Short mmCIF file of C-alpha atoms in Angstrom, two decimals:
data_model
loop_
_atom_site.label_atom_id
_atom_site.label_comp_id
_atom_site.label_asym_id
_atom_site.label_seq_id
_atom_site.Cartn_x
_atom_site.Cartn_y
_atom_site.Cartn_z
CA UNK A 1 0.00 0.00 0.00
CA UNK A 2 1.35 3.41 -0.91
CA UNK A 3 1.51 5.70 2.10
CA UNK A 4 0.92 9.45 2.01
CA UNK A 5 3.88 11.59 2.98
CA UNK A 6 3.72 15.07 4.51
CA UNK A 7 0.01 15.22 5.38
CA UNK A 8 0.32 18.70 6.89
CA UNK A 9 -0.98 22.22 6.39
CA UNK A 10 0.27 22.07 2.81
CA UNK A 11 -1.48 18.79 2.03
CA UNK A 12 -4.94 19.56 3.41
CA UNK A 13 -6.09 16.21 4.81
CA UNK A 14 -9.65 15.50 5.91
CA UNK A 15 -10.27 13.97 9.31
CA UNK A 16 -11.19 10.63 7.75
CA UNK A 17 -7.82 10.46 5.95
CA UNK A 18 -9.09 11.41 2.50
CA UNK A 19 -6.71 13.76 0.76
CA UNK A 20 -8.02 17.03 -0.63
CA UNK A 21 -4.71 18.75 -1.35
CA UNK A 22 -1.38 17.89 -2.95
CA UNK A 23 0.29 14.73 -1.67
CA UNK A 24 3.47 12.70 -1.97
CA UNK A 25 3.28 8.91 -1.86
CA UNK A 26 6.15 6.47 -1.46
CA UNK A 27 6.37 2.70 -1.80
CA UNK A 28 8.88 -0.03 -2.55
CA UNK A 29 8.99 -1.18 -6.18
CA UNK A 30 11.09 -4.32 -6.27
CA UNK A 31 14.84 -4.63 -6.27
CA UNK A 32 17.77 -4.35 -8.62
CA UNK A 33 19.53 -7.62 -9.57
CA UNK A 34 22.15 -6.83 -6.88
CA UNK A 35 19.42 -6.58 -4.23
CA UNK A 36 19.27 -2.82 -3.76
CA UNK A 37 15.67 -1.66 -3.28
CA UNK A 38 13.91 0.57 -5.80
CA UNK A 39 11.56 3.24 -4.47
CA UNK A 40 8.53 4.62 -6.26
CA UNK A 41 7.25 8.13 -5.53
CA UNK A 42 3.87 9.53 -6.59
CA UNK A 43 3.45 13.30 -6.75
CA UNK A 44 -0.19 14.42 -6.86
CA UNK A 45 -1.62 17.94 -7.08
CA UNK A 46 -4.98 19.04 -5.64
CA UNK A 47 -6.68 18.54 -9.03
CA UNK A 48 -5.76 14.86 -9.22
CA UNK A 49 -2.92 15.01 -11.75
CA UNK A 50 -0.15 12.68 -10.67
CA UNK A 51 3.33 11.63 -11.75
CA UNK A 52 4.98 8.46 -10.51
CA UNK A 53 8.80 8.29 -10.59
CA UNK A 54 11.25 5.48 -9.85
CA UNK A 55 14.55 6.03 -8.08
CA UNK A 56 16.00 3.67 -10.70
CA UNK A 57 16.83 5.80 -13.71
CA UNK A 58 14.63 8.69 -12.58
CA UNK A 59 12.03 6.97 -14.74
CA UNK A 60 8.52 8.42 -14.97
CA UNK A 61 6.49 5.21 -14.88
CA UNK A 62 3.07 6.87 -14.97
CA UNK A 63 1.62 10.30 -15.71
CA UNK A 64 -2.12 10.66 -15.17
CA UNK A 65 -3.95 13.70 -16.54
CA UNK A 66 -7.64 14.40 -17.28
CA UNK A 67 -9.31 14.27 -20.69
CA UNK A 68 -12.03 16.67 -21.90
CA UNK A 69 -14.63 14.76 -19.86
CA UNK A 70 -12.59 14.90 -16.67
CA UNK A 71 -11.54 11.27 -16.84
CA UNK A 72 -7.95 10.62 -15.80
CA UNK A 73 -5.71 8.46 -17.96
CA UNK A 74 -2.04 7.50 -18.10
CA UNK A 75 -0.35 9.26 -21.03
CA UNK A 76 3.15 7.71 -20.95
CA UNK A 77 4.36 4.29 -22.08
CA UNK A 78 6.05 1.95 -19.63
CA UNK A 79 5.78 -1.26 -17.63
CA UNK A 80 3.79 -2.52 -14.64
CA UNK A 81 6.77 -3.82 -12.66
CA UNK A 82 10.38 -2.89 -11.97
CA UNK A 83 11.74 -6.14 -13.42
CA UNK A 84 10.60 -5.15 -16.90
CA UNK A 85 12.75 -2.01 -16.63
CA UNK A 86 15.81 -3.69 -15.13
CA UNK A 87 15.99 -7.13 -16.73
CA UNK A 88 18.27 -7.88 -19.67
CA UNK A 89 15.48 -7.86 -22.24
CA UNK A 90 14.71 -4.23 -21.42
CA UNK A 91 18.36 -3.20 -21.50
CA UNK A 92 18.84 -4.91 -24.85
CA UNK A 93 15.67 -3.44 -26.36
CA UNK A 94 16.66 -0.11 -24.83
CA UNK A 95 13.53 1.99 -25.44
CA UNK A 96 14.51 4.43 -22.62
CA UNK A 97 10.86 4.60 -21.49
CA UNK A 98 10.49 7.61 -19.18
CA UNK A 99 14.20 7.80 -18.41
CA UNK A 100 16.43 10.58 -17.11
CA UNK A 101 19.06 10.76 -19.85
CA UNK A 102 22.75 11.61 -19.36
CA UNK A 103 25.57 12.30 -19.27
CA UNK A 104 24.93 13.17 -22.87
CA UNK A 105 21.46 12.90 -24.36
CA UNK A 106 21.32 11.84 -28.00
CA UNK A 107 24.27 10.75 -30.15
CA UNK A 108 27.99 11.44 -30.20
CA UNK A 109 29.59 10.45 -33.51
CA UNK A 110 31.75 7.33 -33.43
CA UNK A 111 31.80 7.55 -29.63
CA UNK A 112 34.55 10.16 -29.60
CA UNK A 113 35.06 13.83 -28.84
CA UNK A 114 38.02 16.06 -28.03
CA UNK A 115 38.23 18.54 -25.18
CA UNK A 116 41.25 20.62 -24.13
CA UNK A 117 43.44 18.66 -26.54
CA UNK A 118 42.43 15.26 -25.13
CA UNK A 119 40.38 12.75 -27.10
CA UNK A 120 37.82 10.80 -25.07
CA UNK A 121 36.53 7.45 -26.27
CA UNK A 122 33.03 6.32 -25.34
CA UNK A 123 31.13 3.09 -25.93
CA UNK A 124 29.55 2.62 -29.37
CA UNK A 125 26.12 1.46 -28.15
CA UNK A 126 24.11 2.67 -31.17
CA UNK A 127 25.79 1.29 -34.25
CA UNK A 128 29.07 3.18 -34.52
CA UNK A 129 27.86 5.99 -32.26
CA UNK A 130 27.41 6.66 -28.56
CA UNK A 131 23.77 7.14 -27.53
CA UNK A 132 22.25 8.64 -24.36
CA UNK A 133 25.41 8.45 -22.29
CA UNK A 134 26.40 4.86 -23.06
CA UNK A 135 25.37 1.36 -21.97
CA UNK A 136 24.92 2.44 -18.34
CA UNK A 137 23.60 5.97 -18.69
CA UNK A 138 21.71 7.89 -16.04
CA UNK A 139 18.49 6.02 -16.91
CA UNK A 140 20.12 2.79 -15.60
CA UNK A 141 21.52 3.89 -12.24
CA UNK A 142 19.97 4.17 -8.78
CA UNK A 143 19.41 7.76 -7.66
CA UNK A 144 19.22 9.07 -4.09
CA UNK A 145 15.78 10.55 -3.41
CA UNK A 146 14.32 13.20 -1.16
CA UNK A 147 10.73 14.42 -1.36
CA UNK A 148 9.32 17.69 -0.14
CA UNK A 149 6.19 19.80 -0.38
CA UNK A 150 7.03 23.17 -1.94
CA UNK A 151 5.07 26.32 -2.70
CA UNK A 152 4.95 25.15 -6.34
CA UNK A 153 3.68 21.67 -5.48
CA UNK A 154 4.92 18.22 -4.44
CA UNK A 155 8.54 17.66 -5.49
CA UNK A 156 11.03 14.83 -5.74
CA UNK A 157 14.73 15.67 -5.70
CA UNK A 158 17.04 13.02 -7.15
CA UNK A 159 20.82 13.24 -6.82
CA UNK A 160 23.67 11.24 -8.32
CA UNK A 161 27.44 11.51 -8.54
CA UNK A 162 28.83 10.31 -11.86
CA UNK A 163 32.49 9.69 -11.15
CA UNK A 164 35.41 10.77 -13.31
CA UNK A 165 35.69 8.30 -16.20
CA UNK A 166 32.12 7.04 -15.87
CA UNK A 167 31.17 5.66 -19.33
CA UNK A 168 34.33 7.39 -20.63
CA UNK A 169 33.36 10.96 -19.71
CA UNK A 170 35.80 13.20 -17.80
CA UNK A 171 35.16 14.81 -14.44
CA UNK A 172 33.17 14.04 -11.32
CA UNK A 173 29.71 15.24 -12.34
CA UNK A 174 27.30 16.01 -9.49
CA UNK A 175 23.71 15.97 -10.76
CA UNK A 176 20.39 17.08 -9.25
CA UNK A 177 17.06 16.42 -10.95
CA UNK A 178 13.93 17.95 -9.42
CA UNK A 179 10.47 16.76 -10.47
CA UNK A 180 7.48 18.92 -9.47
CA UNK A 181 3.77 18.51 -10.18
CA UNK A 182 2.38 22.03 -10.18
CA UNK A 183 -1.14 23.28 -9.55
CA UNK A 184 -1.56 24.28 -13.20
CA UNK A 185 -1.30 20.59 -14.21
CA UNK A 186 2.32 20.58 -15.30
CA UNK A 187 5.23 18.25 -14.68
CA UNK A 188 8.30 20.43 -14.29
CA UNK A 189 11.78 18.93 -14.55
CA UNK A 190 14.75 21.00 -13.41
CA UNK A 191 18.21 19.57 -14.08
CA UNK A 192 21.42 20.96 -12.57
CA UNK A 193 24.99 19.71 -12.69
CA UNK A 194 28.48 20.77 -11.62
CA UNK A 195 31.89 19.29 -12.41
CA UNK A 196 35.44 19.34 -11.03
CA UNK A 197 37.01 18.94 -14.49
CA UNK A 198 36.21 20.23 -17.98
CA UNK A 199 33.55 17.95 -19.45
CA UNK A 200 30.41 17.90 -21.62
CA UNK A 201 26.86 17.65 -20.29
CA UNK A 202 23.45 17.32 -21.92
CA UNK A 203 20.58 16.08 -19.74
CA UNK A 204 17.03 15.41 -20.90
CA UNK A 205 13.88 13.38 -20.33
CA UNK A 206 12.68 10.50 -22.50
CA UNK A 207 9.00 9.75 -21.88
CA UNK A 208 7.03 8.28 -24.76
CA UNK A 209 3.72 10.13 -24.77
CA UNK A 210 0.36 8.98 -26.07
CA UNK A 211 -2.33 11.48 -25.16
CA UNK A 212 -5.11 9.04 -26.11
CA UNK A 213 -3.61 6.42 -23.81
CA UNK A 214 -3.83 3.69 -26.45
CA UNK A 215 -3.26 2.97 -30.13
CA UNK A 216 -0.83 4.91 -32.28
CA UNK A 217 -0.04 8.62 -32.19
CA UNK A 218 -0.51 9.29 -35.90
CA UNK A 219 -3.62 11.43 -35.31
CA UNK A 220 -1.91 13.62 -32.71
CA UNK A 221 -1.57 17.18 -34.02
CA UNK A 222 1.86 18.76 -33.47
CA UNK A 223 3.16 22.32 -33.47
CA UNK A 224 6.92 22.84 -33.08
CA UNK A 225 8.30 26.35 -32.61
CA UNK A 226 11.24 25.86 -34.98
CA UNK A 227 12.00 27.27 -38.42
CA UNK A 228 15.01 24.97 -38.90
CA UNK A 229 16.12 21.44 -38.11
CA UNK A 230 19.42 19.56 -38.24
CA UNK A 231 19.45 16.94 -41.03
CA UNK A 232 21.41 13.77 -40.33
CA UNK A 233 23.60 11.28 -42.17
CA UNK A 234 22.91 7.56 -42.50
CA UNK A 235 23.97 6.97 -38.88
CA UNK A 236 21.68 9.70 -37.46
CA UNK A 237 24.53 12.17 -36.88
CA UNK A 238 23.90 15.82 -37.83
CA UNK A 239 25.66 16.95 -40.98
CA UNK A 240 26.14 20.44 -39.52
CA UNK A 241 23.53 22.04 -41.75
CA UNK A 242 20.66 24.04 -40.26
CA UNK A 243 17.97 23.36 -42.86
CA UNK A 244 14.76 25.41 -43.13
CA UNK A 245 11.65 23.32 -42.41
CA UNK A 246 9.57 25.23 -44.96
CA UNK A 247 8.43 23.01 -47.82
CA UNK A 248 9.55 19.80 -46.07
CA UNK A 249 7.81 17.11 -43.97
CA UNK A 250 9.52 18.77 -40.99
CA UNK A 251 7.39 21.90 -41.11
CA UNK A 252 5.32 21.86 -37.91
CA UNK A 253 5.12 25.64 -37.66
CA UNK A 254 1.47 25.09 -38.60
CA UNK A 255 -0.21 22.38 -36.47
CA UNK A 256 -0.01 19.13 -38.44
CA UNK A 257 -0.96 15.50 -37.66
CA UNK A 258 2.06 13.28 -37.00
CA UNK A 259 0.87 10.87 -39.67
CA UNK A 260 0.52 13.49 -42.42
CA UNK A 261 4.04 13.09 -43.84
CA UNK A 262 5.65 10.39 -41.70
CA UNK A 263 5.69 7.93 -44.61
CA UNK A 264 6.91 10.42 -47.21
CA UNK A 265 9.74 8.24 -48.49
CA UNK A 266 10.56 10.78 -51.18
CA UNK A 267 12.28 12.72 -48.40
CA UNK A 268 15.71 11.29 -47.55
CA UNK A 269 15.46 12.42 -43.92
CA UNK A 270 12.14 10.65 -43.40
CA UNK A 271 13.61 7.50 -44.97
CA UNK A 272 16.55 7.59 -42.54
CA UNK A 273 14.21 7.39 -39.51
CA UNK A 274 12.13 5.81 -40.78
CA UNK A 275 9.95 8.64 -39.57
CA UNK A 276 10.89 11.47 -37.26
CA UNK A 277 14.02 11.21 -35.12
CA UNK A 278 15.44 14.68 -35.60
CA UNK A 279 16.58 17.73 -33.69
CA UNK A 280 14.61 20.92 -34.22
CA UNK A 281 16.37 24.28 -33.76
CA UNK A 282 14.02 26.11 -31.42
CA UNK A 283 13.20 29.74 -32.10
CA UNK A 284 14.69 31.68 -29.19
CA UNK A 285 15.01 35.40 -28.57
CA UNK A 286 17.99 34.69 -26.31
CA UNK A 287 20.05 31.71 -25.15
CA UNK A 288 18.63 29.92 -22.12
CA UNK A 289 15.20 31.49 -22.43
CA UNK A 290 12.29 29.46 -21.06
CA UNK A 291 9.92 29.41 -24.02
CA UNK A 292 7.31 27.30 -25.77
CA UNK A 293 8.94 24.53 -27.79
CA UNK A 294 5.94 22.46 -28.88
CA UNK A 295 2.23 21.91 -28.51
CA UNK A 296 0.52 18.55 -29.11
CA UNK A 297 -3.23 17.88 -29.14
CA UNK A 298 -5.17 14.63 -29.45
CA UNK A 299 -8.69 14.90 -30.96
CA UNK A 300 -10.34 11.90 -29.28
CA UNK A 301 -9.44 12.73 -25.68
CA UNK A 302 -9.18 16.49 -26.12
CA UNK A 303 -5.89 16.42 -24.20
CA UNK A 304 -3.30 19.07 -24.98
CA UNK A 305 0.37 19.03 -23.95
CA UNK A 306 2.67 22.03 -24.16
CA UNK A 307 6.45 21.61 -23.91
CA UNK A 308 8.43 24.52 -22.49
CA UNK A 309 12.21 24.49 -22.15
CA UNK A 310 15.40 26.48 -21.74
CA UNK A 311 17.15 24.12 -24.19
CA UNK A 312 18.20 25.21 -27.70
CA UNK A 313 16.91 22.04 -29.35
CA UNK A 314 14.04 19.56 -29.32
CA UNK A 315 14.47 15.99 -30.50
CA UNK A 316 11.14 14.84 -31.93
CA UNK A 317 10.97 11.03 -32.06
CA UNK A 318 8.01 8.96 -33.21
CA UNK A 319 8.70 5.52 -31.73
CA UNK A 320 10.22 4.25 -34.97
CA UNK A 321 11.98 1.33 -33.26
CA UNK A 322 8.95 0.00 -31.39
CA UNK A 323 7.98 -3.19 -33.18
CA UNK A 324 5.45 -5.10 -31.09
CA UNK A 325 8.00 -7.11 -29.09
CA UNK A 326 7.40 -5.16 -25.86
CA UNK A 327 4.26 -5.59 -23.78
CA UNK A 328 3.65 -2.66 -21.50
CA UNK A 329 1.22 -1.51 -18.84
CA UNK A 330 -2.12 -3.29 -18.79
CA UNK A 331 -0.96 -5.76 -21.42
CA UNK A 332 -0.68 -3.10 -24.14
CA UNK A 333 1.57 -4.24 -26.98
CA UNK A 334 3.75 -1.36 -28.14
CA UNK A 335 3.78 -1.33 -31.92
CA UNK A 336 5.54 1.23 -34.10
CA UNK A 337 4.23 4.76 -33.47
CA UNK A 338 2.68 3.81 -30.10
CA UNK A 339 4.25 6.91 -28.59
CA UNK A 340 6.24 10.03 -29.37
CA UNK A 341 9.08 11.74 -27.51
CA UNK A 342 9.82 15.44 -27.09
CA UNK A 343 13.40 15.47 -25.79
CA UNK A 344 14.39 19.04 -24.96
CA UNK A 345 18.17 19.18 -25.07
CA UNK A 346 21.30 20.46 -26.79
CA UNK A 347 21.91 19.51 -30.41
CA UNK A 348 23.12 15.95 -31.10
CA UNK A 349 26.91 15.54 -31.44
CA UNK A 350 27.54 19.11 -30.29
CA UNK A 351 31.00 18.23 -28.88
CA UNK A 352 32.09 17.55 -32.47
CA UNK A 353 30.34 20.59 -33.96
CA UNK A 354 31.89 23.84 -32.71
CA UNK A 355 29.27 25.76 -34.71
CA UNK A 356 26.50 24.32 -32.50
CA UNK A 357 25.63 25.77 -29.05
CA UNK A 358 28.32 24.51 -26.68
CA UNK A 359 27.72 21.66 -24.22
CA UNK A 360 31.03 22.17 -22.41
CA UNK A 361 30.85 22.48 -18.64
CA UNK A 362 33.77 23.78 -16.59
CA UNK A 363 34.51 23.81 -12.85
CA UNK A 364 32.69 26.70 -11.20
CA UNK A 365 29.90 26.67 -13.78
CA UNK A 366 26.39 25.29 -13.29
CA UNK A 367 24.66 23.33 -16.03
CA UNK A 368 20.90 23.90 -16.05
CA UNK A 369 18.03 22.65 -18.17
CA UNK A 370 14.36 23.14 -17.38
CA UNK A 371 11.63 21.16 -19.16
CA UNK A 372 7.92 21.65 -18.48
CA UNK A 373 5.15 19.39 -19.76
CA UNK A 374 1.92 21.31 -19.22
CA UNK A 375 -1.48 19.66 -19.75
CA UNK A 376 -4.92 21.04 -20.53
CA UNK A 377 -7.95 20.11 -22.66
CA UNK A 378 -9.87 21.59 -25.57
#
């Protein structure tokens, strides 16, 4: 049974124990193969929206928001038990469901980059490239958790020290990830990191969303606040070009269904996916500005999700690698296009592209990335 934490003046409990205000729940959720326990926290606001997060991988296992009729439904893909996240079959399939991604979200070409005259070699865990920090990225480690009720809503603070040389990256990287469910029905993620040695850092979140809660996402209507995107080569590494989206299947400056052009095989970038797995160059008035990156609506449920971020880029991914071999929550079989990802982050392979916004982090500096997923209905 999940207990309620912090039933105080900020959580507004009735005398019979029923909760009328924001709450924080905590329960055990199985163990890692080495026996360490996994904890599961549920953050709930006073309107009933709730996010459930594992201490393993900072994984959002559930995100329940209302539809246009007021019915709550889970809008992220995942599994019903911890074993499905931690067992070998998950690691091999590597869908990164709901994971906290680092040290470097997205791809680094050929698993190499140079910094201060030193070349660092990383694992090639995605063909010839390094992906999402390597075989044991931040989505596959156990985080230390502390929950607290804040003026913004129930929060979970996860911390982790990635030691110098971890997965080939330099520097002891101290990371804090704060998850908050706010009263305006948003899940806010705030990432911070510091280092004791020059390094690179790019943290993001990897939930697969389906605002209908079932089926494919092809009918979801997407707006992305980006006039350009970064085309990729045959191994999904950016070529360095910033290509205008106008006149291409990548033009989401006008709201467009995901399925409208996803099978346009006349476009070489769509063929490389197959589908969308590309970084969009977000329109920003200044670097680090918190601004609207995307808006997604789903006609059947009436649910709307806005993505706000301080990041310069947004990786839009349409579940191209899902192939029906994974059975998720409630017995749902995840076929291709069962979910989409909006990964707010730096550009892929930035350490090898000096023309891209820098991902270098030096001692004395603080890396920060804020991502907000805000929900409403229409």
